[in-house]
Short mmCIF file of C-alpha atoms in Angstrom, two decimals:
data_model
loop_
_atom_site.label_atom_id
_atom_site.label_comp_id
_atom_site.label_asym_id
_atom_site.label_seq_id
_atom_site.Cartn_x
_atom_site.Cartn_y
_atom_site.Cartn_z
CA MET A 1055 -30.61 -8.82 2.20
CA THR A 1056 -27.06 -10.01 2.87
CA ASP A 1057 -24.77 -7.78 4.94
CA LEU A 1058 -21.41 -8.37 3.28
CA THR A 1059 -19.54 -6.51 6.02
CA ALA A 1060 -20.39 -9.41 8.36
CA LEU A 1061 -18.70 -11.96 6.10
CA ASP A 1062 -14.94 -12.36 5.81
CA ALA A 1063 -13.45 -13.33 2.46
CA ALA A 1064 -13.38 -17.05 3.28
CA ARG A 1065 -17.03 -17.25 4.40
CA LEU A 1066 -18.18 -15.10 1.49
CA ARG A 1067 -16.44 -17.39 -0.98
CA THR A 1068 -17.88 -20.47 0.78
CA ARG A 1069 -21.42 -19.15 0.54
CA VAL A 1070 -20.97 -18.24 -3.13
CA ALA A 1071 -19.58 -21.70 -3.90
CA ALA A 1072 -22.49 -23.36 -2.10
CA GLY A 1073 -25.02 -21.34 -4.08
CA GLU A 1074 -26.29 -19.67 -0.89
CA LEU A 1075 -25.16 -16.24 -2.06
CA ALA A 1076 -24.96 -15.07 -5.66
CA ALA A 1077 -21.82 -13.26 -6.77
CA LEU A 1078 -24.20 -10.85 -8.51
CA GLU A 1079 -25.71 -9.98 -5.15
CA CYS A 1080 -22.19 -9.31 -3.82
CA VAL A 1081 -21.67 -6.72 -6.53
CA ASP A 1082 -25.05 -5.08 -5.99
CA ARG A 1083 -24.60 -4.89 -2.20
CA THR A 1084 -21.11 -3.44 -2.70
CA PHE A 1085 -22.39 -0.65 -4.91
CA ASP A 1086 -25.24 0.01 -2.49
CA ARG A 1087 -22.62 0.44 0.21
CA TRP A 1088 -20.55 2.70 -2.06
CA ARG A 1089 -23.53 5.01 -2.62
CA GLN A 1090 -24.10 5.11 1.12
CA VAL A 1091 -20.56 6.24 1.99
CA ASN A 1092 -19.88 8.36 -1.08
CA GLY A 1093 -22.96 10.60 -1.22
CA GLY A 1094 -23.51 14.06 0.28
CA PRO A 1095 -21.03 16.60 1.60
CA ASP A 1096 -19.41 13.98 3.84
CA GLY A 1097 -18.74 11.60 0.94
CA LEU A 1098 -15.46 9.78 1.40
CA ASN A 1099 -14.33 10.04 -2.26
CA ILE A 1100 -12.87 6.54 -2.26
CA LEU A 1101 -13.24 5.43 -5.91
CA LEU A 1102 -11.98 7.34 -8.93
CA SER A 1103 -13.64 4.99 -11.42
CA HIS A 1104 -16.08 2.08 -11.47
CA ASP A 1105 -18.49 0.37 -13.85
CA ARG A 1106 -21.35 -1.41 -12.18
CA GLU A 1107 -22.54 -3.21 -15.30
CA TRP A 1108 -19.06 -4.48 -16.06
CA SER A 1109 -18.69 -5.66 -12.45
CA ARG A 1110 -22.04 -7.43 -12.72
CA GLU A 1111 -20.80 -9.22 -15.84
CA GLN A 1112 -17.81 -10.51 -13.85
CA ALA A 1113 -20.18 -11.71 -11.14
CA GLU A 1114 -22.52 -13.43 -13.59
CA ALA A 1115 -19.55 -15.38 -14.95
CA VAL A 1116 -18.83 -16.66 -11.43
CA ASP A 1117 -22.48 -17.58 -10.91
CA ARG A 1118 -22.45 -19.55 -14.16
CA GLN A 1119 -19.42 -21.48 -12.92
CA VAL A 1120 -21.27 -22.30 -9.70
CA ALA A 1121 -24.36 -23.45 -11.60
CA ALA A 1122 -22.24 -25.64 -13.85
CA GLY A 1123 -20.40 -27.22 -10.92
CA GLU A 1124 -17.04 -25.95 -12.16
CA ALA A 1125 -14.00 -25.45 -9.93
CA LEU A 1126 -13.88 -21.98 -8.42
CA GLY A 1127 -10.95 -19.76 -7.57
CA PRO A 1128 -10.01 -19.09 -3.92
CA LEU A 1129 -11.55 -15.59 -4.08
CA ALA A 1130 -14.64 -16.43 -6.14
CA GLY A 1131 -17.29 -13.77 -5.64
CA VAL A 1132 -15.14 -11.61 -3.33
CA PRO A 1133 -15.31 -7.88 -4.22
CA VAL A 1134 -11.94 -6.12 -4.29
CA VAL A 1135 -10.70 -2.58 -4.98
CA VAL A 1136 -7.36 -1.76 -6.60
CA LYS A 1137 -5.31 1.40 -6.38
CA ASP A 1138 -5.51 3.58 -9.47
CA ASN A 1139 -1.83 3.22 -10.34
CA LEU A 1140 -2.29 -0.46 -11.21
CA ALA A 1141 -3.10 -0.87 -14.89
CA THR A 1142 -6.53 -2.25 -15.80
CA GLU A 1143 -7.86 -2.90 -19.29
CA HIS A 1144 -11.43 -1.82 -18.64
CA LEU A 1145 -11.24 0.98 -16.10
CA PRO A 1146 -9.06 4.11 -16.44
CA THR A 1147 -5.63 4.26 -14.82
CA THR A 1148 -5.10 7.90 -13.85
CA CYS A 1149 -2.60 7.70 -10.96
CA GLY A 1150 -4.65 10.50 -9.42
CA SER A 1151 -3.19 12.93 -11.98
CA ARG A 1152 -4.67 15.26 -14.58
CA ILE A 1153 -1.92 14.22 -16.97
CA LEU A 1154 -3.50 10.72 -17.23
CA GLU A 1155 -7.14 11.68 -16.81
CA GLY A 1156 -9.31 9.18 -18.71
CA TYR A 1157 -6.35 7.03 -19.82
CA VAL A 1158 -7.19 3.33 -20.27
CA SER A 1159 -4.27 0.91 -20.39
CA PRO A 1160 -3.96 -1.59 -23.26
CA TYR A 1161 -2.77 -4.24 -20.77
CA GLU A 1162 -3.41 -5.25 -17.17
CA ALA A 1163 -1.15 -5.44 -14.12
CA THR A 1164 -0.14 -8.96 -13.16
CA ALA A 1165 -1.46 -8.50 -9.61
CA VAL A 1166 -4.87 -7.49 -10.96
CA ARG A 1167 -4.89 -10.31 -13.49
CA ARG A 1168 -4.11 -12.82 -10.74
CA LEU A 1169 -6.95 -11.49 -8.59
CA ARG A 1170 -9.34 -12.03 -11.47
CA ALA A 1171 -7.96 -15.53 -12.06
CA ALA A 1172 -8.71 -16.26 -8.39
CA GLY A 1173 -12.35 -15.26 -9.00
CA ALA A 1174 -12.23 -11.86 -7.30
CA LEU A 1175 -14.59 -9.15 -8.55
CA VAL A 1176 -12.77 -5.87 -9.24
CA ILE A 1177 -15.38 -3.22 -8.48
CA GLY A 1178 -13.36 -0.01 -8.83
CA LYS A 1179 -10.11 1.95 -8.80
CA ALA A 1180 -9.18 3.70 -5.57
CA ASN A 1181 -8.07 7.29 -5.06
CA LEU A 1182 -4.42 8.05 -4.23
CA ASP A 1183 -1.91 10.82 -3.87
CA GLU A 1184 -0.85 11.80 -7.39
CA PHE A 1185 1.58 9.21 -8.75
CA ALA A 1186 1.70 7.76 -5.21
CA MET A 1187 3.62 10.79 -3.93
CA GLY A 1188 2.16 11.73 -0.57
CA SER A 1189 1.13 10.53 2.86
CA SER A 1190 -2.46 11.72 3.12
CA THR A 1191 -4.32 11.26 -0.22
CA GLU A 1192 -4.77 15.03 -0.22
CA HIS A 1193 -2.51 15.35 -3.27
CA SER A 1194 -4.93 13.65 -5.67
CA ALA A 1195 -5.94 15.82 -8.61
CA PHE A 1196 -9.49 14.55 -8.04
CA GLY A 1197 -9.90 15.65 -4.44
CA PRO A 1198 -8.92 14.10 -1.11
CA THR A 1199 -10.24 10.87 0.32
CA LYS A 1200 -11.63 11.09 3.86
CA ASN A 1201 -10.99 8.68 6.69
CA PRO A 1202 -14.06 6.45 7.29
CA VAL A 1203 -13.32 6.40 11.03
CA ASP A 1204 -13.50 10.21 11.19
CA PRO A 1205 -14.25 12.07 7.92
CA THR A 1206 -12.51 15.20 9.25
CA ARG A 1207 -9.22 13.26 9.17
CA VAL A 1208 -6.94 12.03 6.41
CA PRO A 1209 -6.89 8.30 5.62
CA GLY A 1210 -3.11 8.34 5.12
CA GLY A 1211 -1.42 7.83 1.83
CA SER A 1212 -0.57 7.35 -0.81
CA SER A 1213 -2.90 4.32 -0.84
CA GLY A 1214 -5.54 6.13 1.21
CA GLY A 1215 -8.39 5.20 -1.12
CA SER A 1216 -7.62 1.47 -0.86
CA ALA A 1217 -7.35 1.61 2.95
CA ALA A 1218 -10.57 3.61 3.17
CA ALA A 1219 -12.38 1.12 0.91
CA VAL A 1220 -11.62 -1.67 3.37
CA ALA A 1221 -12.34 0.44 6.45
CA ALA A 1222 -15.67 1.64 4.99
CA GLY A 1223 -16.86 -1.89 4.27
CA LEU A 1224 -16.75 -1.71 0.46
CA CYS A 1225 -14.52 -4.76 0.36
CA ARG A 1226 -12.52 -7.09 2.58
CA ILE A 1227 -9.40 -6.99 0.38
CA ALA A 1228 -7.79 -4.16 -1.58
CA LEU A 1229 -4.53 -3.64 -3.43
CA GLY A 1230 -2.26 -0.68 -2.82
CA SER A 1231 1.32 0.20 -3.59
CA GLU A 1232 4.24 1.18 -1.39
CA THR A 1233 7.40 3.13 -2.01
CA GLY A 1234 8.02 4.41 1.53
CA GLY A 1235 5.05 3.33 3.65
CA SER A 1236 2.02 3.91 1.45
CA VAL A 1237 0.27 0.70 2.52
CA ARG A 1238 1.22 0.41 6.19
CA GLN A 1239 0.68 4.07 7.13
CA PRO A 1240 -2.91 4.34 5.76
CA ALA A 1241 -3.66 0.90 7.20
CA ALA A 1242 -2.72 2.25 10.63
CA PHE A 1243 -4.71 5.47 10.14
CA CYS A 1244 -7.85 3.61 9.01
CA GLY A 1245 -7.67 0.72 11.47
CA VAL A 1246 -7.13 -2.10 8.97
CA VAL A 1247 -4.35 -4.56 8.13
CA GLY A 1248 -1.77 -3.61 5.50
CA LEU A 1249 1.23 -5.62 4.30
CA LYS A 1250 4.17 -4.66 2.13
CA PRO A 1251 5.82 -7.87 0.89
CA THR A 1252 9.47 -8.51 0.17
CA TYR A 1253 10.74 -6.64 -2.88
CA GLY A 1254 10.13 -8.99 -5.81
CA ARG A 1255 7.57 -11.18 -4.00
CA VAL A 1256 4.68 -9.62 -5.96
CA SER A 1257 5.10 -8.61 -9.59
CA ARG A 1258 5.36 -4.90 -10.37
CA TYR A 1259 4.34 -5.46 -13.99
CA GLY A 1260 1.57 -2.96 -14.69
CA LEU A 1261 2.30 -0.84 -11.62
CA VAL A 1262 2.97 2.71 -12.85
CA ALA A 1263 6.50 3.37 -11.65
CA PHE A 1264 7.37 5.97 -9.03
CA ALA A 1265 10.77 4.71 -7.78
CA SER A 1266 11.46 1.33 -9.33
CA SER A 1267 13.92 0.02 -6.74
CA LEU A 1268 11.54 0.91 -3.90
CA ASP A 1269 8.06 0.24 -5.35
CA HIS A 1270 6.02 -2.71 -4.05
CA VAL A 1271 2.46 -3.92 -4.61
CA GLY A 1272 0.86 -4.40 -1.19
CA VAL A 1273 -2.37 -5.81 0.24
CA PHE A 1274 -4.99 -4.47 2.64
CA GLY A 1275 -7.44 -6.62 4.57
CA THR A 1276 -10.12 -6.18 7.18
CA THR A 1277 -8.31 -8.92 9.08
CA VAL A 1278 -4.95 -10.66 8.78
CA ALA A 1279 -6.75 -13.68 7.29
CA ASP A 1280 -8.35 -11.54 4.59
CA MET A 1281 -5.03 -9.91 3.77
CA ALA A 1282 -3.33 -13.32 3.62
CA ARG A 1283 -5.87 -14.56 1.07
CA GLY A 1284 -5.22 -11.54 -1.10
CA LEU A 1285 -1.46 -11.98 -0.85
CA GLN A 1286 -1.75 -15.71 -1.63
CA ALA A 1287 -3.57 -14.88 -4.85
CA ILE A 1288 -1.04 -12.39 -6.22
CA ALA A 1289 2.35 -13.59 -4.93
CA GLY A 1290 4.82 -15.48 -7.08
CA HIS A 1291 7.27 -15.16 -9.94
CA ASP A 1292 6.30 -13.27 -13.07
CA PRO A 1293 8.58 -13.50 -16.14
CA ARG A 1294 7.32 -10.09 -17.29
CA ASP A 1295 8.96 -8.41 -14.28
CA ALA A 1296 12.76 -8.62 -14.33
CA THR A 1297 12.86 -7.96 -10.56
CA SER A 1298 10.33 -10.69 -9.75
CA ALA A 1299 11.70 -13.29 -7.32
CA THR A 1300 11.67 -17.04 -8.00
CA HIS A 1301 11.58 -17.85 -4.28
CA ALA A 1302 8.82 -20.37 -3.42
CA VAL A 1303 5.50 -18.95 -2.23
CA ASP A 1304 4.56 -20.03 1.30
CA ASP A 1305 1.06 -20.83 2.55
CA TYR A 1306 0.10 -17.48 4.05
CA VAL A 1307 -3.49 -18.47 4.76
CA THR A 1308 -2.44 -21.40 6.93
CA ALA A 1309 0.18 -19.25 8.65
CA ALA A 1310 -2.44 -16.63 9.53
CA ALA A 1311 -4.70 -19.32 10.93
CA ALA A 1312 -1.92 -20.70 13.17
CA ARG A 1313 -1.64 -17.64 15.46
CA ASP A 1314 1.26 -19.40 17.22
CA VAL A 1315 4.20 -17.31 18.45
CA ARG A 1316 5.69 -19.76 20.94
CA GLY A 1317 9.47 -19.77 20.68
CA LEU A 1318 9.67 -16.77 18.36
CA VAL A 1319 12.10 -13.96 19.13
CA VAL A 1320 10.70 -10.44 18.85
CA GLY A 1321 13.21 -7.60 18.43
CA TRP A 1322 12.58 -4.27 20.21
CA PRO A 1323 14.72 -1.68 18.31
CA SER A 1324 15.69 1.23 20.55
CA GLU A 1325 15.89 3.71 17.66
CA TYR A 1326 12.12 3.49 17.15
CA TYR A 1327 11.38 4.34 20.79
CA ASP A 1328 13.24 7.58 21.48
CA ASP A 1329 11.92 10.47 23.56
CA ALA A 1330 10.27 12.09 20.53
CA LEU A 1331 7.73 9.27 20.23
CA ASP A 1332 4.24 10.07 21.52
CA PRO A 1333 4.06 8.24 24.88
CA ARG A 1334 0.58 6.96 24.02
CA ILE A 1335 1.94 5.32 20.85
CA ARG A 1336 4.77 3.84 22.87
CA ALA A 1337 2.30 2.49 25.42
CA THR A 1338 0.30 0.85 22.62
CA CYS A 1339 3.44 -0.88 21.34
CA GLU A 1340 4.44 -1.97 24.84
CA ALA A 1341 1.00 -3.48 25.36
CA ALA A 1342 1.36 -5.40 22.07
CA ARG A 1343 4.81 -6.57 23.15
CA ASP A 1344 3.45 -7.81 26.48
CA ARG A 1345 0.65 -9.70 24.73
CA LEU A 1346 3.19 -11.50 22.54
CA VAL A 1347 5.23 -12.42 25.61
CA ALA A 1348 2.10 -13.79 27.27
CA ALA A 1349 1.51 -15.89 24.14
CA GLY A 1350 4.96 -17.47 24.37
CA ALA A 1351 7.31 -15.16 22.45
CA THR A 1352 10.61 -13.80 23.74
CA VAL A 1353 11.46 -10.11 23.44
CA ARG A 1354 15.04 -8.98 22.87
CA PRO A 1355 16.34 -5.38 22.76
CA VAL A 1356 18.15 -4.70 19.47
CA THR A 1357 19.73 -1.75 17.73
CA LEU A 1358 19.43 -0.51 14.15
CA PRO A 1359 21.96 2.32 14.30
CA HIS A 1360 21.37 3.82 10.86
CA THR A 1361 17.60 4.27 11.25
CA GLY A 1362 18.03 8.04 11.71
CA ILE A 1363 19.32 8.52 8.16
CA ALA A 1364 16.47 6.64 6.49
CA ILE A 1365 14.27 9.65 5.71
CA PRO A 1366 17.02 11.80 4.10
CA THR A 1367 18.28 8.74 2.23
CA TYR A 1368 14.81 7.99 0.90
CA TYR A 1369 14.16 11.58 -0.15
CA VAL A 1370 17.27 11.56 -2.29
CA LEU A 1371 16.77 8.15 -3.91
CA ALA A 1372 13.00 8.16 -4.48
CA PRO A 1373 12.82 11.58 -6.20
CA ALA A 1374 15.87 10.69 -8.30
CA GLU A 1375 14.14 7.59 -9.65
CA ALA A 1376 10.85 9.48 -10.02
CA SER A 1377 12.48 12.17 -12.15
CA ALA A 1378 13.58 9.47 -14.59
CA ASN A 1379 10.37 7.41 -14.50
CA LEU A 1380 8.01 10.36 -14.95
CA SER A 1381 9.91 11.74 -17.94
CA ARG A 1382 7.73 9.48 -20.11
CA PHE A 1383 4.70 11.68 -19.40
CA ASP A 1384 5.46 14.35 -21.96
CA GLY A 1385 2.33 14.68 -24.09
CA VAL A 1386 3.79 12.74 -27.00
CA ARG A 1387 2.69 9.14 -26.51
CA TYR A 1388 -0.28 9.10 -24.15
CA GLY A 1389 -2.16 11.17 -21.63
CA MET A 1390 -2.67 14.93 -21.68
CA ARG A 1391 -1.16 17.07 -24.44
CA VAL A 1392 -1.04 20.86 -24.26
CA GLU A 1393 0.23 22.57 -27.41
CA GLY A 1394 2.71 25.36 -26.78
CA GLY A 1395 5.29 26.65 -29.26
CA GLY A 1396 7.10 23.66 -30.70
CA LEU A 1397 8.22 20.41 -29.11
CA ARG A 1398 9.96 21.98 -26.11
CA GLY A 1399 7.01 24.28 -25.51
CA MET A 1400 4.61 21.36 -25.68
CA TYR A 1401 6.69 19.43 -23.13
CA GLU A 1402 6.75 22.38 -20.77
CA ALA A 1403 3.06 23.25 -21.13
CA THR A 1404 1.89 19.64 -20.78
CA ARG A 1405 3.98 18.85 -17.73
CA SER A 1406 3.33 22.19 -16.03
CA ARG A 1407 -0.41 21.80 -16.36
CA GLY A 1408 -0.58 18.03 -15.92
CA PHE A 1409 1.53 17.56 -12.80
CA GLY A 1410 0.52 18.76 -9.35
CA GLU A 1411 2.67 20.63 -6.87
CA GLU A 1412 4.04 17.64 -4.94
CA VAL A 1413 4.93 15.68 -8.08
CA THR A 1414 6.64 18.74 -9.54
CA ARG A 1415 8.59 19.24 -6.31
CA ARG A 1416 9.91 15.68 -6.35
CA ILE A 1417 10.79 15.71 -10.05
CA LEU A 1418 12.79 18.90 -9.57
CA LEU A 1419 14.52 17.53 -6.48
CA GLY A 1420 15.35 14.27 -8.24
CA THR A 1421 16.69 16.00 -11.32
CA TRP A 1422 18.87 18.19 -9.14
CA VAL A 1423 20.47 15.35 -7.14
CA LEU A 1424 21.26 13.51 -10.38
CA SER A 1425 22.79 16.55 -12.07
CA ALA A 1426 26.49 17.03 -12.80
CA GLY A 1427 28.33 18.12 -9.70
CA TYR A 1428 25.74 16.78 -7.28
CA TYR A 1429 25.45 13.10 -8.23
CA ASP A 1430 28.37 11.92 -6.07
CA ALA A 1431 27.54 14.21 -3.17
CA TYR A 1432 23.90 13.12 -2.95
CA TYR A 1433 22.81 10.13 -5.00
CA ARG A 1434 25.94 8.00 -4.56
CA THR A 1435 26.11 8.84 -0.87
CA ALA A 1436 22.44 7.93 -0.44
CA MET A 1437 23.05 4.57 -2.10
CA GLN A 1438 25.84 3.89 0.37
CA ALA A 1439 23.57 4.88 3.25
CA ARG A 1440 20.90 2.53 1.94
CA ARG A 1441 23.38 -0.32 2.11
CA LEU A 1442 24.13 0.48 5.76
CA ILE A 1443 20.41 0.48 6.62
CA ALA A 1444 19.90 -2.88 4.90
CA ASP A 1445 22.94 -4.32 6.68
CA ASP A 1446 21.47 -3.31 10.05
CA PHE A 1447 18.41 -5.44 9.39
CA GLY A 1448 20.48 -8.32 8.02
CA ARG A 1449 22.64 -8.39 11.14
CA VAL A 1450 19.67 -8.43 13.52
CA PHE A 1451 17.87 -11.22 11.65
CA ALA A 1452 21.07 -13.25 11.35
CA ASP A 1453 21.38 -13.00 15.14
CA GLY A 1454 18.18 -14.98 15.64
CA VAL A 1455 15.46 -12.32 15.71
CA ASP A 1456 12.31 -13.46 13.90
CA VAL A 1457 10.34 -10.21 13.80
CA LEU A 1458 10.81 -6.59 14.83
CA LEU A 1459 8.03 -4.77 16.68
CA THR A 1460 7.75 -0.99 16.21
CA PRO A 1461 5.16 1.76 15.86
CA THR A 1462 3.72 2.12 12.36
CA THR A 1463 3.31 5.89 12.61
CA PRO A 1464 4.49 8.60 15.02
CA ALA A 1465 0.91 9.80 15.62
CA PRO A 1466 -2.70 9.02 14.63
CA ALA A 1467 -4.34 10.51 11.52
CA TRP A 1468 -4.20 14.29 11.38
CA ALA A 1469 -7.01 16.62 10.33
CA LEU A 1470 -7.57 17.30 6.64
CA GLY A 1471 -5.52 20.34 5.65
CA ALA A 1472 -3.64 20.44 8.96
CA ILE A 1473 -0.16 19.84 7.48
CA SER A 1474 1.07 22.21 4.79
CA ASP A 1475 4.83 21.80 5.30
CA PRO A 1476 6.05 19.03 2.95
CA TYR A 1477 8.90 18.04 5.28
CA GLU A 1478 6.53 17.61 8.22
CA MET A 1479 4.43 15.26 6.10
CA TYR A 1480 7.52 13.35 4.99
CA LEU A 1481 8.23 12.59 8.66
CA ALA A 1482 4.96 10.64 8.86
CA ASP A 1483 6.88 7.83 7.12
CA THR A 1484 9.74 7.80 9.66
CA PHE A 1485 9.00 4.25 10.83
CA THR A 1486 7.99 2.74 7.49
CA VAL A 1487 10.70 3.95 5.08
CA PRO A 1488 13.52 1.71 6.40
CA ALA A 1489 11.75 -1.49 5.32
CA ASN A 1490 11.43 -0.19 1.76
CA LEU A 1491 15.09 0.76 1.63
CA ALA A 1492 16.02 -2.75 2.82
CA GLY A 1493 13.39 -4.55 0.70
CA ILE A 1494 12.11 -6.59 3.66
CA PRO A 1495 8.44 -7.45 4.33
CA ALA A 1496 6.48 -5.46 6.90
CA ILE A 1497 2.90 -5.33 8.15
CA SER A 1498 0.75 -2.92 10.14
CA VAL A 1499 -1.86 -4.38 12.48
CA PRO A 1500 -4.53 -2.43 14.40
CA ALA A 1501 -3.47 -2.29 18.06
CA GLY A 1502 -5.75 0.18 19.80
CA ARG A 1503 -6.88 3.80 19.69
CA VAL A 1504 -5.52 7.18 20.72
CA ASP A 1505 -8.04 10.01 21.05
CA GLY A 1506 -10.57 7.69 19.43
CA LEU A 1507 -8.41 7.22 16.32
CA PRO A 1508 -6.87 3.91 15.21
CA VAL A 1509 -3.22 3.17 15.97
CA GLY A 1510 -1.20 0.39 14.34
CA VAL A 1511 1.87 -1.53 15.34
CA GLN A 1512 4.38 -2.62 12.75
CA LEU A 1513 6.07 -5.98 12.39
CA MET A 1514 9.10 -6.44 10.12
CA ALA A 1515 10.81 -9.71 9.18
CA ASN A 1516 13.62 -11.05 7.02
CA HIS A 1517 13.28 -11.37 3.25
CA PHE A 1518 10.47 -13.75 2.18
CA ALA A 1519 9.29 -14.30 5.78
CA GLU A 1520 5.74 -13.09 5.07
CA ALA A 1521 4.36 -16.30 6.59
CA THR A 1522 6.03 -15.45 9.90
CA LEU A 1523 4.52 -11.97 9.75
CA CYS A 1524 1.09 -13.50 9.17
CA ARG A 1525 1.48 -15.78 12.20
CA VAL A 1526 2.58 -13.01 14.55
CA ALA A 1527 0.14 -10.44 13.20
CA ALA A 1528 -2.79 -12.85 13.58
CA ALA A 1529 -1.69 -13.63 17.13
CA LEU A 1530 -1.67 -9.93 17.95
CA GLU A 1531 -5.00 -9.41 16.24
CA ALA A 1532 -6.60 -12.16 18.32
CA VAL A 1533 -5.78 -10.41 21.60
CA ALA A 1534 -5.92 -6.75 20.48
CA PRO A 1535 -8.22 -4.37 22.39
#
């Protein structure tokens, strides 16, 4: 019996193409693994929906291509998991919310469609914080996901289910989404690789909107090479997404294989290393920095002076956009409907029962900052602050810095239920939010452990420099403890 966890995406695809491993067996072994990690009181609660027979049909189609000697896609036979806020035609798209429970989309997200075109086998939809609003996957209406490294801990969020799927060995590649760190933070907590691309690099068509100017589709991988193969499959212009970039797609797979950092300049931003940072996290980052220097990179101290206003800026802008985007969930067109005394009563009853506490909090906050008398004081000011944050990054990259090296998170994964204060949880995204506000690519790479729990370091680069991130991240991965 084949142990799929021992095969990276490239070797798995090679064996499928050679007829040494059936894609059908890949599906069966994946579901065997899912039963293993999902059963009993310690079940990880990774997938919200799946259909084994449908997945087997996908696999049989790949096996027929192999038998017929047809050309195969670059991910042929590779099982993948996608976050449950990416629309799929066959499986439900619930966004982890009661208001969309059982909803099946009439169309499919471009990122998912491109995975299928590459031959990947979509085996399920991953759990998430409701409507991607959270940092722990405890805000799902269908129960929390647990961290495969330590089931008493959170996997991070909001893409905790996708990160956990990779960490638990269900798949080598998974899709998530990011608005303020929802790929990189769970990647760090679960000890896997997670990349948020440049805004517009991957189509958002079919991604259920949270904050449209901040949302990104991101990729998880067991290794940088796995992640790069997933990114290669889904990147590129999409005419159905007005914000999709026409910038040429680089060869991320080759970049990840290069692992060459000689001559690169690594920025060390002082704002990310203040006295409040856990000294063990700082030591992990310093060790990563020293390994890059030993590999031929140069480190340069830099400053990003507006980093400190990133969290308040984000928590004005993101809820404001969410309050507009989530107004469509009203019980009229799709999803849950709760009757209640006329149209207004139906709106109120449906949304009150359908939305969870965190989603309700952010809708109310967003509606307030957009209201008459507060718009200029909050929303307009936050937009100006966002410009300053983006300009900080632009100045540093224009000055010759290739990548920035920072912590991904202020601390390792916390215990399930340990954080009840929303603001304290918001601070978990302190180091990830700035990249979303600036729209630049960023990646989290496993770099060690603190108290036995995974810790990630973050690399950020200029717009459309994902290939550079792949090179540096793979170099770090090769020498990581």
